[in-house]
C-alpha positions as a LaTeX table, in Angstrom:
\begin{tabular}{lrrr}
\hline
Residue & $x$ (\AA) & $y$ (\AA) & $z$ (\AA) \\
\hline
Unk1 & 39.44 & 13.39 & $-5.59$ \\
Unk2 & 41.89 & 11.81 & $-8.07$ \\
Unk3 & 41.01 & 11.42 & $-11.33$ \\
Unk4 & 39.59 & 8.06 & $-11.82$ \\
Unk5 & 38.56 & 7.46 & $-8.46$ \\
Unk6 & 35.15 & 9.11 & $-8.34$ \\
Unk7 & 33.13 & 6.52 & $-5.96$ \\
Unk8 & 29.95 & 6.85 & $-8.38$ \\
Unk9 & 31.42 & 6.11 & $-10.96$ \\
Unk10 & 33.46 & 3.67 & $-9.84$ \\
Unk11 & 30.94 & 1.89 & $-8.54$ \\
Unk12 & 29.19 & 1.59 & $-11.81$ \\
Unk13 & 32.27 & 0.84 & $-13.76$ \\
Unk14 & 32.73 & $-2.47$ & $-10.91$ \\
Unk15 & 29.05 & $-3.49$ & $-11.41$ \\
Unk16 & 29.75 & $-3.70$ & $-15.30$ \\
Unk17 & 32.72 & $-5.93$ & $-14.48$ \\
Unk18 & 35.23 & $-3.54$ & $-15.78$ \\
Unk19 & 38.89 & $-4.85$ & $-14.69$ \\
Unk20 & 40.53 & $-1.46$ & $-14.80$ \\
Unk21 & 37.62 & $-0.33$ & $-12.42$ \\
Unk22 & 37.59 & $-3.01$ & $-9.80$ \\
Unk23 & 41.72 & $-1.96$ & $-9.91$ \\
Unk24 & 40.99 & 0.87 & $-9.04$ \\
Unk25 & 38.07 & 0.36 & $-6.83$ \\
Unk26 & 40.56 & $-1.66$ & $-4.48$ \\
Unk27 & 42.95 & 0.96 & $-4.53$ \\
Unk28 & 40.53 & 3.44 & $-3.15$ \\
Unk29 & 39.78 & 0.86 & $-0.62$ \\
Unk30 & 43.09 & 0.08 & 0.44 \\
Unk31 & 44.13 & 3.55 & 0.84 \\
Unk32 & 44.79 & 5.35 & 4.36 \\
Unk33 & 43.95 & 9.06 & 3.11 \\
Unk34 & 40.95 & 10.14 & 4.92 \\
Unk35 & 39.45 & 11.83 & 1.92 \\
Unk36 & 39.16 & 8.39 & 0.19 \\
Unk37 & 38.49 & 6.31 & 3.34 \\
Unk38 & 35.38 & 8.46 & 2.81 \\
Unk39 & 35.22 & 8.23 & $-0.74$ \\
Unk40 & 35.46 & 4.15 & $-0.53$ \\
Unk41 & 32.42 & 4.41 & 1.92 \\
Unk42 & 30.55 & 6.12 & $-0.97$ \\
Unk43 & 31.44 & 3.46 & $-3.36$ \\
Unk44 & 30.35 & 0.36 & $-1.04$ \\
Unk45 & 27.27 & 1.42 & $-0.68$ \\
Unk46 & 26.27 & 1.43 & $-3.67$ \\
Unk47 & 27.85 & $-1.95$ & $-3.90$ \\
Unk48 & 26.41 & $-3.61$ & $-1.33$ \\
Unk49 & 23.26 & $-4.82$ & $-2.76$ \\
Unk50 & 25.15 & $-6.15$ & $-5.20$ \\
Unk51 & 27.40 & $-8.44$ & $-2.91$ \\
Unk52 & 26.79 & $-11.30$ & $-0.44$ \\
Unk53 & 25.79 & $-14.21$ & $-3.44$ \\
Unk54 & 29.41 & $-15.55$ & $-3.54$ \\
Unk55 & 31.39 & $-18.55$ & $-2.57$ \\
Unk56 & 33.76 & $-17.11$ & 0.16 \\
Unk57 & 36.53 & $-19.35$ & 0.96 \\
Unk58 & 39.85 & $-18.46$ & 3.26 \\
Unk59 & 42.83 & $-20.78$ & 2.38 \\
Unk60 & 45.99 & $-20.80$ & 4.46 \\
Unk61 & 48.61 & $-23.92$ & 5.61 \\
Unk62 & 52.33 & $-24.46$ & 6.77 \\
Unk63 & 55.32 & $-22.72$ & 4.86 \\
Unk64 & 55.90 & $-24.38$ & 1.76 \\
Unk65 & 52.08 & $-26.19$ & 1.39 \\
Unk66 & 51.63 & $-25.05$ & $-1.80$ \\
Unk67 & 49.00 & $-22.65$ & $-1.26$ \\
Unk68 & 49.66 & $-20.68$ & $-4.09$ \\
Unk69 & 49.74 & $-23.32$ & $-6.56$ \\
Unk70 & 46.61 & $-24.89$ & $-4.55$ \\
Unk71 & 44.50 & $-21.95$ & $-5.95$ \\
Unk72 & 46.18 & $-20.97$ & $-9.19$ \\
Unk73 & 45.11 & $-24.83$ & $-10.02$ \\
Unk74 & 41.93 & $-24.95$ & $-8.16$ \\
Unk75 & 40.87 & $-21.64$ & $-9.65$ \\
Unk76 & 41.35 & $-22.54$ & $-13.02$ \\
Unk77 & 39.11 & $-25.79$ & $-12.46$ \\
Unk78 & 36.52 & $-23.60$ & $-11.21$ \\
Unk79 & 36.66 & $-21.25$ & $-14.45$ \\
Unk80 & 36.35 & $-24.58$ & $-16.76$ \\
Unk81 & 33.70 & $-25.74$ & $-14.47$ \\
Unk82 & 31.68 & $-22.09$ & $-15.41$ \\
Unk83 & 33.26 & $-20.09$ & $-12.50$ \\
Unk84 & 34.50 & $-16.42$ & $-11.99$ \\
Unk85 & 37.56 & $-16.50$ & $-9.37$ \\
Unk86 & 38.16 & $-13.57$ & $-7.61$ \\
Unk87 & 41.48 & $-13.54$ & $-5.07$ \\
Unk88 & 42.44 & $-11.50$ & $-2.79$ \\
Unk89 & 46.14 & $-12.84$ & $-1.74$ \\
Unk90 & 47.36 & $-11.67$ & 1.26 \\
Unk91 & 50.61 & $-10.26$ & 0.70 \\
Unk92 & 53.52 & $-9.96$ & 3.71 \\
Unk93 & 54.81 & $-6.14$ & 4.15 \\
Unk94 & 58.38 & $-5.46$ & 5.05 \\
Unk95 & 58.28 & $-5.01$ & 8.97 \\
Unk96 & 61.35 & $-2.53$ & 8.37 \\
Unk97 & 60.42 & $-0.66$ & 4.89 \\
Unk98 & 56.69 & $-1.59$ & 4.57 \\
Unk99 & 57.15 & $-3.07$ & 1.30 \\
Unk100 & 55.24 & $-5.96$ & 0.36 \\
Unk101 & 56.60 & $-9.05$ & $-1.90$ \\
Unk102 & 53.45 & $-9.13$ & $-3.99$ \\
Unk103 & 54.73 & $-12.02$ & $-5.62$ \\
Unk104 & 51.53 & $-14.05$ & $-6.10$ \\
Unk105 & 50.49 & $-12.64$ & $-9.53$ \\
Unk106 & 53.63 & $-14.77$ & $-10.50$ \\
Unk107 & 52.88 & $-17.89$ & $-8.36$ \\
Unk108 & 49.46 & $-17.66$ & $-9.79$ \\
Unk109 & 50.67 & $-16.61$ & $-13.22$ \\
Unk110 & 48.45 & $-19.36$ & $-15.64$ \\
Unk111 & 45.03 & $-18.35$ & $-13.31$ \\
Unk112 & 45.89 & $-14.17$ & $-13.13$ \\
Unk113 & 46.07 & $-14.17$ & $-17.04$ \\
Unk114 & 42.24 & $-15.69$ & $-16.92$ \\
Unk115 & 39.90 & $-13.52$ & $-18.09$ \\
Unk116 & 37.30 & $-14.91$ & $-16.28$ \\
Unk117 & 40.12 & $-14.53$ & $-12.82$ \\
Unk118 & 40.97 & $-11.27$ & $-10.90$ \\
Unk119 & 43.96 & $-11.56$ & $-8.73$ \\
Unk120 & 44.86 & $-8.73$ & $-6.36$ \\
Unk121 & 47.90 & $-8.97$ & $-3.73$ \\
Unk122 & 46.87 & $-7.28$ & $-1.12$ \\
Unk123 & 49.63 & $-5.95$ & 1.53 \\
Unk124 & 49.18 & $-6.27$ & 5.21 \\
Unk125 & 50.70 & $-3.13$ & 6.74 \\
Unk126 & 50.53 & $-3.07$ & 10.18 \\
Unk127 & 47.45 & $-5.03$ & 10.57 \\
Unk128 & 47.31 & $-7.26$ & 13.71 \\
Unk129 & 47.63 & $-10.98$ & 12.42 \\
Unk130 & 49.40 & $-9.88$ & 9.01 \\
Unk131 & 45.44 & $-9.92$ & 7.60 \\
Unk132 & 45.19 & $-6.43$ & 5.24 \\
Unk133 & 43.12 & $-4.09$ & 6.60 \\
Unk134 & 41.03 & $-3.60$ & 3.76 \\
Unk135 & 40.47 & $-7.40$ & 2.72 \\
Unk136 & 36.94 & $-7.42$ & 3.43 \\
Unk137 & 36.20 & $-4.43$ & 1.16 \\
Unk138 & 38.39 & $-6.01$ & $-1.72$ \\
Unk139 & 36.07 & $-8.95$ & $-1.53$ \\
Unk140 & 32.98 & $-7.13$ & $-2.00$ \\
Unk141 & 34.55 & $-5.50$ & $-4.81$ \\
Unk142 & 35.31 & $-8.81$ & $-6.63$ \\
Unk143 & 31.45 & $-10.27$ & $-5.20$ \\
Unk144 & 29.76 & $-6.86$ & $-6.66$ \\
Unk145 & 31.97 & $-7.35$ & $-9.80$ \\
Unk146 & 30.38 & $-10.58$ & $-10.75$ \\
Unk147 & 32.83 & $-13.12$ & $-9.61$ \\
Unk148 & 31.12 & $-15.74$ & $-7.41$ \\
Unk149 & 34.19 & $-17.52$ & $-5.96$ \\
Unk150 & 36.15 & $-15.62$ & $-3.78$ \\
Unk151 & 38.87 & $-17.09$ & $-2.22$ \\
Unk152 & 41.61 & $-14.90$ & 0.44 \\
Unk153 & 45.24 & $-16.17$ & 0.89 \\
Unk154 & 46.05 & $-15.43$ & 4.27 \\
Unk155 & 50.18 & $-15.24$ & 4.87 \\
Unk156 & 50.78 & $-18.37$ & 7.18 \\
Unk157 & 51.94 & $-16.46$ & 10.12 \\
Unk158 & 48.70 & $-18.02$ & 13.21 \\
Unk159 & 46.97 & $-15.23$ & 13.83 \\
Unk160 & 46.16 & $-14.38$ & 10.29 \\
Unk161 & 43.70 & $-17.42$ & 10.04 \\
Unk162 & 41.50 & $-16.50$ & 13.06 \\
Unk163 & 40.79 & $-13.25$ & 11.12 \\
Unk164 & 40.43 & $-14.72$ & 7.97 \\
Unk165 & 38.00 & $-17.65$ & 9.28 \\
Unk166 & 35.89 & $-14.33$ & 10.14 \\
Unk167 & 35.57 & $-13.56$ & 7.01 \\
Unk168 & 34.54 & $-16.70$ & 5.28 \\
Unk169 & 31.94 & $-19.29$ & 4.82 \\
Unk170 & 34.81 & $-22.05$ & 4.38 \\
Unk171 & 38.29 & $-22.17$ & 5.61 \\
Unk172 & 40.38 & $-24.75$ & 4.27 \\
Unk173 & 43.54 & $-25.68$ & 5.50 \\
Unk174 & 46.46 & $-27.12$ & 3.36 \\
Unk175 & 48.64 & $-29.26$ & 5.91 \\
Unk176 & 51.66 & $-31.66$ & 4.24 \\
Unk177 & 53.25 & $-35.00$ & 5.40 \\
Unk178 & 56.21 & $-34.72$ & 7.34 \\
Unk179 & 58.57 & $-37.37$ & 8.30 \\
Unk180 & 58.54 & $-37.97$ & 11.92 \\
Unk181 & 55.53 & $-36.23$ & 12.93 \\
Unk182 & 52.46 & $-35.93$ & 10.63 \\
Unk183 & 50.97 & $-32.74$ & 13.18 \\
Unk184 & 54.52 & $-30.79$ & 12.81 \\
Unk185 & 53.81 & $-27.04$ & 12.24 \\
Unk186 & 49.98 & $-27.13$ & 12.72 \\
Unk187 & 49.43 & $-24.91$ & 15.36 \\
Unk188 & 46.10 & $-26.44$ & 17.61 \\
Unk189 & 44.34 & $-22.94$ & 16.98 \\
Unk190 & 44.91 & $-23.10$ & 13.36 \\
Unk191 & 42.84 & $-26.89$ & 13.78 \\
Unk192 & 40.38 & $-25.78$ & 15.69 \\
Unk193 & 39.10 & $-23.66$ & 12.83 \\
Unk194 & 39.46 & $-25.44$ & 10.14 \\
Unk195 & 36.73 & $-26.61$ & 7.70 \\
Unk196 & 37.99 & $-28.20$ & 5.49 \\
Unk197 & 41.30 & $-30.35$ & 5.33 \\
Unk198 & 43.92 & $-31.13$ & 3.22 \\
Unk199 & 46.90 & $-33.35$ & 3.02 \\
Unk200 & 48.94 & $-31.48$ & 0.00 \\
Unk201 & 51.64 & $-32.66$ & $-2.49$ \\
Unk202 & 49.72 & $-36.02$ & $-2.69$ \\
Unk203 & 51.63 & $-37.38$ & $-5.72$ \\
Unk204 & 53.82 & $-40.07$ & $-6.74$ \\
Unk205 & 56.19 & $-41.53$ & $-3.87$ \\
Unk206 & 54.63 & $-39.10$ & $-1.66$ \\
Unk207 & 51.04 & $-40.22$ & $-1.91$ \\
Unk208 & 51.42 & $-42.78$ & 0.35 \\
Unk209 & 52.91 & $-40.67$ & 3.28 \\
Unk210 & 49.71 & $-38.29$ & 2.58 \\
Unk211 & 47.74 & $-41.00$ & 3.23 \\
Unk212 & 48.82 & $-42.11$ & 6.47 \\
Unk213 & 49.29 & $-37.75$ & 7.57 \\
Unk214 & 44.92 & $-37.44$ & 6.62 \\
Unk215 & 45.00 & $-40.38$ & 8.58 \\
Unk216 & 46.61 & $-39.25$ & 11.40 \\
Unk217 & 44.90 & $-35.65$ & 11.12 \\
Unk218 & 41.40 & $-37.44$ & 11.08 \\
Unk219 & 42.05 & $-39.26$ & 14.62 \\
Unk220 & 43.70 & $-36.41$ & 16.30 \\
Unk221 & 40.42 & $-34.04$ & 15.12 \\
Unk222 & 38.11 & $-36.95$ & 16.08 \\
Unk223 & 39.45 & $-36.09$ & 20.06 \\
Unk224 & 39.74 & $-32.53$ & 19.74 \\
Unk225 & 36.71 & $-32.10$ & 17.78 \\
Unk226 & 34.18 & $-35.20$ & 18.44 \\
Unk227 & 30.86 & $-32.66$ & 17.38 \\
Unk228 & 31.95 & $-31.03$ & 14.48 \\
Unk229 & 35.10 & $-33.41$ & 12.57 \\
Unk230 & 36.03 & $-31.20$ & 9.47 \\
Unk231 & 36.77 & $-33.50$ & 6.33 \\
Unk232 & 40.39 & $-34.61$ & 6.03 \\
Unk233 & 41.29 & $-35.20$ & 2.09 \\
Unk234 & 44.86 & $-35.93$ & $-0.10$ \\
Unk235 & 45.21 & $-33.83$ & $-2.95$ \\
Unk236 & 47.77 & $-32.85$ & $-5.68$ \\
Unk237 & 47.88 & $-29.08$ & $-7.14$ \\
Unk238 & 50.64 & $-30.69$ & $-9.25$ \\
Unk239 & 49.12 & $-33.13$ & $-10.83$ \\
Unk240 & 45.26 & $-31.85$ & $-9.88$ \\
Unk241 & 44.35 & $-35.30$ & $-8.24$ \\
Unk242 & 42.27 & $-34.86$ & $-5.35$ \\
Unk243 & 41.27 & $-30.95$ & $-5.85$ \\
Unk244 & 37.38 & $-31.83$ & $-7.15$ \\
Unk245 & 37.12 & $-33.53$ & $-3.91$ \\
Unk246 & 38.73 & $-30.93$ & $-2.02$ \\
Unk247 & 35.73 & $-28.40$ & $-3.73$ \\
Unk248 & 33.28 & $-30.80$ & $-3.12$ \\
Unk249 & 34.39 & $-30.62$ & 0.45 \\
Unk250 & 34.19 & $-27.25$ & 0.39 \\
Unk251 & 30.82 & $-26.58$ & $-1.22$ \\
Unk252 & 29.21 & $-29.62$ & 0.56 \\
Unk253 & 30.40 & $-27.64$ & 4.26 \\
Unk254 & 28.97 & $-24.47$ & 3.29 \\
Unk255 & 25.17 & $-26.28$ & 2.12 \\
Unk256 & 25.91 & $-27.68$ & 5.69 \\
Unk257 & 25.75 & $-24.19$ & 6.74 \\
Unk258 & 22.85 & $-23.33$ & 4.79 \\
Unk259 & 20.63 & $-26.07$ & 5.74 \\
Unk260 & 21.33 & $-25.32$ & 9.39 \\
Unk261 & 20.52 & $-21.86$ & 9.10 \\
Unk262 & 23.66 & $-20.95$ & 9.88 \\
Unk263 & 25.00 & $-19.05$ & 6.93 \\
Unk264 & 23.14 & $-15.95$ & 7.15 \\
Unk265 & 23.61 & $-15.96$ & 10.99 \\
Unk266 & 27.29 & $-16.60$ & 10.46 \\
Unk267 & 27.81 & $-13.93$ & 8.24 \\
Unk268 & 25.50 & $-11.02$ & 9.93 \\
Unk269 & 28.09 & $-11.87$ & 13.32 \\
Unk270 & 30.72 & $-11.31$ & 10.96 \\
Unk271 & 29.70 & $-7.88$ & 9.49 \\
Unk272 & 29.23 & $-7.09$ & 13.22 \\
Unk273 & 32.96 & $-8.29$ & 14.00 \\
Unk274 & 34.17 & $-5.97$ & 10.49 \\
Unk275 & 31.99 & $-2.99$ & 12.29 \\
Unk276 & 34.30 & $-3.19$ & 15.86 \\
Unk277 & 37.42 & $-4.02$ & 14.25 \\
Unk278 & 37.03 & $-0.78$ & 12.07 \\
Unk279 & 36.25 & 1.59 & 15.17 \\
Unk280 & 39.25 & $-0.61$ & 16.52 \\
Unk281 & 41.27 & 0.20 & 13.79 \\
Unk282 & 40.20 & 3.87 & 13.78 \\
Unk283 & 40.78 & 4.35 & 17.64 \\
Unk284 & 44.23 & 2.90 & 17.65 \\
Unk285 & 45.24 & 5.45 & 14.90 \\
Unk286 & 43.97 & 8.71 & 16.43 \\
Unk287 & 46.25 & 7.35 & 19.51 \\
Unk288 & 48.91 & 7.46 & 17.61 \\
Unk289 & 48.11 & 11.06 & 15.53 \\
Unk290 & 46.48 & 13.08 & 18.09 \\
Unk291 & 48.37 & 16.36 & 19.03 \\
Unk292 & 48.56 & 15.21 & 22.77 \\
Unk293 & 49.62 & 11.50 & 22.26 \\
Unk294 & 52.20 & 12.60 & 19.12 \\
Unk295 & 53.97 & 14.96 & 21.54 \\
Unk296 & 54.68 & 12.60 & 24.15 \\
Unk297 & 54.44 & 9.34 & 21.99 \\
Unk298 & 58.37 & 8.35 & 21.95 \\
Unk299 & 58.65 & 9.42 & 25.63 \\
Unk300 & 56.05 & 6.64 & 26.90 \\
Unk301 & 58.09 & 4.25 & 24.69 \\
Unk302 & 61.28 & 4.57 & 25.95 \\
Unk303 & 60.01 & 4.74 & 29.61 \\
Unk304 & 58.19 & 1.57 & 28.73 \\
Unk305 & 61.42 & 0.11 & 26.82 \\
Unk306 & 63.93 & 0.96 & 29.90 \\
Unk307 & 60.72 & $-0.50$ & 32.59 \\
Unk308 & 61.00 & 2.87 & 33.99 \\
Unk309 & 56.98 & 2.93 & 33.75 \\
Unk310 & 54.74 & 0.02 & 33.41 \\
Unk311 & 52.86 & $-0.10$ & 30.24 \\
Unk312 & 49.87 & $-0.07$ & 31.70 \\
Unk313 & 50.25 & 3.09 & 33.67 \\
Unk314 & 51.39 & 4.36 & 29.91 \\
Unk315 & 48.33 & 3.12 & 28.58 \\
Unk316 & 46.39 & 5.15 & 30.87 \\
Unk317 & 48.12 & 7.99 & 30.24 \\
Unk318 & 47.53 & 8.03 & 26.53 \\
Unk319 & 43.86 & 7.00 & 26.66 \\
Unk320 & 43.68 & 10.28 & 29.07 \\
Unk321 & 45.79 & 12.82 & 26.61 \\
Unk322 & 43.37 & 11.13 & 23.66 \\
Unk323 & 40.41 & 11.77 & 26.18 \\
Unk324 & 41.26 & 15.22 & 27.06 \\
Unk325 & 42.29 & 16.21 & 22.97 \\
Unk326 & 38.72 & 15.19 & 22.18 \\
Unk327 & 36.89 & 17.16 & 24.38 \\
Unk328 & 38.83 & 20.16 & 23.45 \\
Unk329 & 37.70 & 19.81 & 19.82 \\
Unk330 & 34.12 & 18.93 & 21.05 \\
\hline
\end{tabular}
């Protein structure tokens, strides 16, 4: 094990709210290595009785809503208000070098140089919906750390915010006015999850055309969602009109939750959700590293590429060389 990234004493440098520890707690928890995938198991459990009492709230709109700047000012609220903000932003990798942008320290530049803020970028890799694999251990972290906001950044791209809403109490959706058609770039899905609601860059000329876009949003969610209408709001991360309603919002759905008895249920079905979508995770990358499947790997490809073999005859074929490599080493 690496120096500094003994799970014991990690985990006791992250319950004393060290910064350079929680670093370095998410690093071990982000990493791919086997020998600290086992490592980072160590480490949460002696962290989990110290998670579970935070606020956990996904945030996530169009391109261009602001979402960055919606937290940065949001968070910093929250810390005047008495807060500790933890973030986990979900940062886009490079389809072609796996690089990530990890440019939200800077978007969030006046909240990450909080004291009382942690902000981690957190790149997605190959992870199905552009959500980063270890995202649900990085929030932990932050919870066993001390800070009771948590809020996750999800990268805009649809499928993202299904996974996200699985990790959440709240999920609040930034939408913005657009001339022409108020619902433009909402995808239905995206609504049907939602929350909490938001009609962004609610300031000066603009305010108005907010007004009549939460307008609009409210009767559209009235048809698709007579039962359970999420609250549709204007706010301004410029100016910071708006955003104590917006939390309000927020806290008032998850008490919702609470007095329903829903909370605890919703969050037991999603540590049941994390538990498949880790053997998931685990059985789509011994497919892809197991002697058998690695031999023949870029032959079912390019038979699937050309259509000389249908992929799921290919499927079959490397869920039987995965089969038949396990039972060999059983």
């Amino acid at each position: 094990m690496a120096a500094g990234l003994d799970p014991e004493v990690l985990a006791r440098g992250v319950l004393a709210g060290n910064r350079r520890a929680v670093s370095r707690a998410i690093t071990l928890v982000e990493s791919m290595r086997s020998d600290r995938r086992e490592a980072a198991r160590r480490m949460l459990q002696e962290l989990m009785p110290h998670t579970g009492g935070a606020v956990r709230v996904g945030i996530s709109g169009v391109p261009g809503a602001g979402k960055s700047t919606t937290i940065d000012a949001l968070g910093r609220r929250l810390i005047d208000a008495g807060h500790r903000v933890g973030v986990v932003a979900v940062d886009p990798s490079s389809a072609r070098t796996g690089g990530s942008i990890l440019g939200d320290r800077t978007r969030m530049g006046e909240l990450a140089s909080r004291p009382e803020a942690f902000v981690r970028p957190s790149p997605t890799g190959d992870h199905l919906g552009g959500v980063a694999r270890a995202t649900r251990e990085s929030m932990l972290v932050l919870e066993a750390a001390g800070f009771d906001v948590i809020i996750v950044e999800t990268v805009g791209v649809g499928q993202s915010e299904v996974a996200v809403s699985g990790m959440v109490d709240t999920f609040l959706l930034l939408a913005l006015a657009r001339s022409g058609d108020q619902l433009q770039g909402i995808k239905r899905g995206i609504l049907e999850i939602a929350d909490v609601i938001t009609v962004n860059k609610a300031e000066g000329e603009h305010a108005p055309e907010a007004r009549v876009a939460a307008r609009d949003l409210r009767q559209a969610l009235h048809l698709m969602r007579p039962d359970d209408t999420p609250q549709v709001l204007t706010s301004s991360a410029l100016t910071g009109e708006g955003l104590d309603e917006v939390w309000q919002a927020v806290l008032d759905h998850r008490q919702a939750l609470v007095d329903a008895g829903r909370l605890e249920t919703r969050r037991a079905e999603q540590q049941q959700a994390w538990m498949w979508s880790l053997v998931d995770a685990e059985l789509r990358a011994a497919a892809r590293t197991t002697p058998s499947v690695r031999a023949r790997r870029r032959e079912w490809e390019a038979a699937v590429a050309d259509g000389s073999m249908p992929a799921t005859e290919a499927a079959e074929e490397i869920l039987a060389a995965l089969r038949s490599d396990w039972s060999r080493q059983a």
